[in-house]
């Protein structure tokens, strides 16, 4: 049984890895997210994920925090879509790009579509 956790090791926080992902990675858009991902072969399959809600669209911190929490929860519950049996190191960023605050159901559906797209492209 897969644990539904989002540990500190799963967060993408290395500046070099983030720069490499944005320079060399692939990107796409599924409303309300823009996503960027970069995969490379590795002996130990790991995933690093970055969540962002720009201040440009949501000035109030409480709304940014709410959207970031919804995105993290949707990812945490659906991350098993990215099959861990492949020996791939995956870095990915989910950037909330809508000016409206969408309900959790819409956010979860978009995250599922993104994860399925990335899983079939790996």
PDB file of C-alpha atoms in Angstrom:
ATOM      1  CA  UNK A   1       0.000   0.000   0.000  1.00  0.00           C
ATOM      2  CA  UNK A   2       1.346   3.381  -1.011  1.00  0.00           C
ATOM      3  CA  UNK A   3       1.629   6.026   1.644  1.00  0.00           C
ATOM      4  CA  UNK A   4      -0.066   9.320   0.840  1.00  0.00           C
ATOM      5  CA  UNK A   5       2.604  11.632   2.178  1.00  0.00           C
ATOM      6  CA  UNK A   6       4.541  14.561   0.800  1.00  0.00           C
ATOM      7  CA  UNK A   7       7.875  14.369   2.551  1.00  0.00           C
ATOM      8  CA  UNK A   8      10.542  17.036   2.675  1.00  0.00           C
ATOM      9  CA  UNK A   9      12.719  14.955   0.320  1.00  0.00           C
ATOM     10  CA  UNK A  10      10.002  15.116  -2.370  1.00  0.00           C
ATOM     11  CA  UNK A  11      10.041  18.920  -2.467  1.00  0.00           C
ATOM     12  CA  UNK A  12      12.159  20.445  -5.214  1.00  0.00           C
ATOM     13  CA  UNK A  13      14.328  23.075  -3.573  1.00  0.00           C
ATOM     14  CA  UNK A  14      17.760  22.880  -5.244  1.00  0.00           C
ATOM     15  CA  UNK A  15      18.368  26.037  -7.254  1.00  0.00           C
ATOM     16  CA  UNK A  16      20.482  24.106  -9.772  1.00  0.00           C
ATOM     17  CA  UNK A  17      17.785  21.483 -10.308  1.00  0.00           C
ATOM     18  CA  UNK A  18      15.109  24.171 -10.701  1.00  0.00           C
ATOM     19  CA  UNK A  19      17.237  26.075 -13.221  1.00  0.00           C
ATOM     20  CA  UNK A  20      17.966  22.869 -15.183  1.00  0.00           C
ATOM     21  CA  UNK A  21      14.269  21.976 -15.213  1.00  0.00           C
ATOM     22  CA  UNK A  22      13.178  25.367 -16.575  1.00  0.00           C
ATOM     23  CA  UNK A  23      15.994  25.508 -19.156  1.00  0.00           C
ATOM     24  CA  UNK A  24      15.876  21.930 -20.483  1.00  0.00           C
ATOM     25  CA  UNK A  25      12.480  20.630 -19.440  1.00  0.00           C
ATOM     26  CA  UNK A  26       9.215  20.227 -21.291  1.00  0.00           C
ATOM     27  CA  UNK A  27       6.152  22.256 -20.455  1.00  0.00           C
ATOM     28  CA  UNK A  28       2.429  22.310 -20.997  1.00  0.00           C
ATOM     29  CA  UNK A  29      -0.804  23.848 -19.837  1.00  0.00           C
ATOM     30  CA  UNK A  30      -3.885  22.256 -18.287  1.00  0.00           C
ATOM     31  CA  UNK A  31      -6.287  24.836 -16.916  1.00  0.00           C
ATOM     32  CA  UNK A  32      -5.520  26.299 -14.355  1.00  0.00           C
ATOM     33  CA  UNK A  33      -1.905  25.062 -14.262  1.00  0.00           C
ATOM     34  CA  UNK A  34       1.189  25.616 -16.298  1.00  0.00           C
ATOM     35  CA  UNK A  35       3.537  22.739 -15.679  1.00  0.00           C
ATOM     36  CA  UNK A  36       7.212  22.134 -16.407  1.00  0.00           C
ATOM     37  CA  UNK A  37       8.959  18.786 -16.012  1.00  0.00           C
ATOM     38  CA  UNK A  38      12.383  17.285 -16.619  1.00  0.00           C
ATOM     39  CA  UNK A  39      13.219  13.580 -16.459  1.00  0.00           C
ATOM     40  CA  UNK A  40      16.544  11.774 -16.667  1.00  0.00           C
ATOM     41  CA  UNK A  41      17.634   8.178 -16.186  1.00  0.00           C
ATOM     42  CA  UNK A  42      18.795   7.356 -12.665  1.00  0.00           C
ATOM     43  CA  UNK A  43      19.369   4.207 -10.609  1.00  0.00           C
ATOM     44  CA  UNK A  44      17.164   5.422  -7.778  1.00  0.00           C
ATOM     45  CA  UNK A  45      13.711   6.575  -8.945  1.00  0.00           C
ATOM     46  CA  UNK A  46      12.937   9.882  -7.238  1.00  0.00           C
ATOM     47  CA  UNK A  47      10.516  12.727  -7.797  1.00  0.00           C
ATOM     48  CA  UNK A  48      10.919  16.360  -6.852  1.00  0.00           C
ATOM     49  CA  UNK A  49       7.974  18.710  -7.097  1.00  0.00           C
ATOM     50  CA  UNK A  50       7.616  22.485  -6.812  1.00  0.00           C
ATOM     51  CA  UNK A  51       4.310  24.280  -6.164  1.00  0.00           C
ATOM     52  CA  UNK A  52       3.859  27.933  -7.069  1.00  0.00           C
ATOM     53  CA  UNK A  53       1.011  30.438  -6.933  1.00  0.00           C
ATOM     54  CA  UNK A  54       2.249  33.780  -8.322  1.00  0.00           C
ATOM     55  CA  UNK A  55       1.645  36.991  -6.413  1.00  0.00           C
ATOM     56  CA  UNK A  56       0.852  38.599  -9.774  1.00  0.00           C
ATOM     57  CA  UNK A  57      -2.537  36.864  -9.891  1.00  0.00           C
ATOM     58  CA  UNK A  58      -3.387  36.593  -6.180  1.00  0.00           C
ATOM     59  CA  UNK A  59      -2.274  39.543  -4.077  1.00  0.00           C
ATOM     60  CA  UNK A  60      -3.569  38.201  -0.772  1.00  0.00           C
ATOM     61  CA  UNK A  61      -1.338  35.629   0.943  1.00  0.00           C
ATOM     62  CA  UNK A  62      -4.317  33.721   2.360  1.00  0.00           C
ATOM     63  CA  UNK A  63      -5.590  32.980  -1.176  1.00  0.00           C
ATOM     64  CA  UNK A  64      -2.125  31.931  -2.365  1.00  0.00           C
ATOM     65  CA  UNK A  65      -1.788  29.633   0.642  1.00  0.00           C
ATOM     66  CA  UNK A  66      -5.244  28.154   0.047  1.00  0.00           C
ATOM     67  CA  UNK A  67      -4.473  27.374  -3.613  1.00  0.00           C
ATOM     68  CA  UNK A  68      -1.045  25.975  -2.743  1.00  0.00           C
ATOM     69  CA  UNK A  69      -2.592  23.706  -0.085  1.00  0.00           C
ATOM     70  CA  UNK A  70      -5.228  22.464  -2.539  1.00  0.00           C
ATOM     71  CA  UNK A  71      -2.562  21.729  -5.137  1.00  0.00           C
ATOM     72  CA  UNK A  72      -0.335  19.892  -2.654  1.00  0.00           C
ATOM     73  CA  UNK A  73      -3.261  17.805  -1.429  1.00  0.00           C
ATOM     74  CA  UNK A  74      -4.302  16.879  -4.980  1.00  0.00           C
ATOM     75  CA  UNK A  75      -0.720  15.873  -5.831  1.00  0.00           C
ATOM     76  CA  UNK A  76      -0.233  13.963  -2.582  1.00  0.00           C
ATOM     77  CA  UNK A  77      -3.330  11.813  -3.157  1.00  0.00           C
ATOM     78  CA  UNK A  78      -2.602  11.109  -6.838  1.00  0.00           C
ATOM     79  CA  UNK A  79       1.171  10.838  -7.064  1.00  0.00           C
ATOM     80  CA  UNK A  80       1.000   7.047  -7.478  1.00  0.00           C
ATOM     81  CA  UNK A  81       0.064   7.731 -11.134  1.00  0.00           C
ATOM     82  CA  UNK A  82       3.753   8.417 -11.696  1.00  0.00           C
ATOM     83  CA  UNK A  83       4.808   4.777 -11.611  1.00  0.00           C
ATOM     84  CA  UNK A  84       7.874   4.262  -9.388  1.00  0.00           C
ATOM     85  CA  UNK A  85       8.927   1.087 -11.272  1.00  0.00           C
ATOM     86  CA  UNK A  86      10.775   3.120 -13.936  1.00  0.00           C
ATOM     87  CA  UNK A  87      14.309   4.170 -13.061  1.00  0.00           C
ATOM     88  CA  UNK A  88      13.823   7.866 -13.728  1.00  0.00           C
ATOM     89  CA  UNK A  89      14.585  10.989 -11.727  1.00  0.00           C
ATOM     90  CA  UNK A  90      11.719  13.424 -12.298  1.00  0.00           C
ATOM     91  CA  UNK A  91      11.569  17.113 -11.423  1.00  0.00           C
ATOM     92  CA  UNK A  92       8.314  18.946 -11.934  1.00  0.00           C
ATOM     93  CA  UNK A  93       6.761  22.344 -11.213  1.00  0.00           C
ATOM     94  CA  UNK A  94       3.041  23.080 -10.943  1.00  0.00           C
ATOM     95  CA  UNK A  95       2.326  26.787 -11.412  1.00  0.00           C
ATOM     96  CA  UNK A  96      -1.229  27.980 -10.739  1.00  0.00           C
ATOM     97  CA  UNK A  97      -1.978  30.378 -13.615  1.00  0.00           C
ATOM     98  CA  UNK A  98      -5.584  31.469 -13.149  1.00  0.00           C
ATOM     99  CA  UNK A  99      -6.896  34.644 -11.576  1.00  0.00           C
ATOM    100  CA  UNK A 100      -9.888  32.853 -10.077  1.00  0.00           C
ATOM    101  CA  UNK A 101      -9.929  30.637  -6.996  1.00  0.00           C
ATOM    102  CA  UNK A 102     -11.169  27.251  -8.196  1.00  0.00           C
ATOM    103  CA  UNK A 103     -12.647  24.558  -5.924  1.00  0.00           C
ATOM    104  CA  UNK A 104     -10.581  21.539  -4.919  1.00  0.00           C
ATOM    105  CA  UNK A 105     -12.451  19.249  -7.341  1.00  0.00           C
ATOM    106  CA  UNK A 106     -11.269  21.252 -10.375  1.00  0.00           C
ATOM    107  CA  UNK A 107      -7.713  21.479  -9.046  1.00  0.00           C
ATOM    108  CA  UNK A 108      -7.580  17.713  -8.413  1.00  0.00           C
ATOM    109  CA  UNK A 109      -8.887  16.948 -11.896  1.00  0.00           C
ATOM    110  CA  UNK A 110      -6.250  19.188 -13.508  1.00  0.00           C
ATOM    111  CA  UNK A 111      -3.440  17.648 -11.423  1.00  0.00           C
ATOM    112  CA  UNK A 112      -4.617  14.159 -12.431  1.00  0.00           C
ATOM    113  CA  UNK A 113      -4.506  15.104 -16.125  1.00  0.00           C
ATOM    114  CA  UNK A 114      -1.006  16.550 -15.720  1.00  0.00           C
ATOM    115  CA  UNK A 115       0.311  13.458 -13.921  1.00  0.00           C
ATOM    116  CA  UNK A 116      -1.220  11.130 -16.528  1.00  0.00           C
ATOM    117  CA  UNK A 117       0.346  13.169 -19.353  1.00  0.00           C
ATOM    118  CA  UNK A 118       3.786  13.094 -17.744  1.00  0.00           C
ATOM    119  CA  UNK A 119       3.506   9.376 -16.928  1.00  0.00           C
ATOM    120  CA  UNK A 120       2.801   8.425 -20.532  1.00  0.00           C
ATOM    121  CA  UNK A 121       5.623  10.643 -21.848  1.00  0.00           C
ATOM    122  CA  UNK A 122       8.281   9.118 -19.575  1.00  0.00           C
TER     123      UNK A 122
END
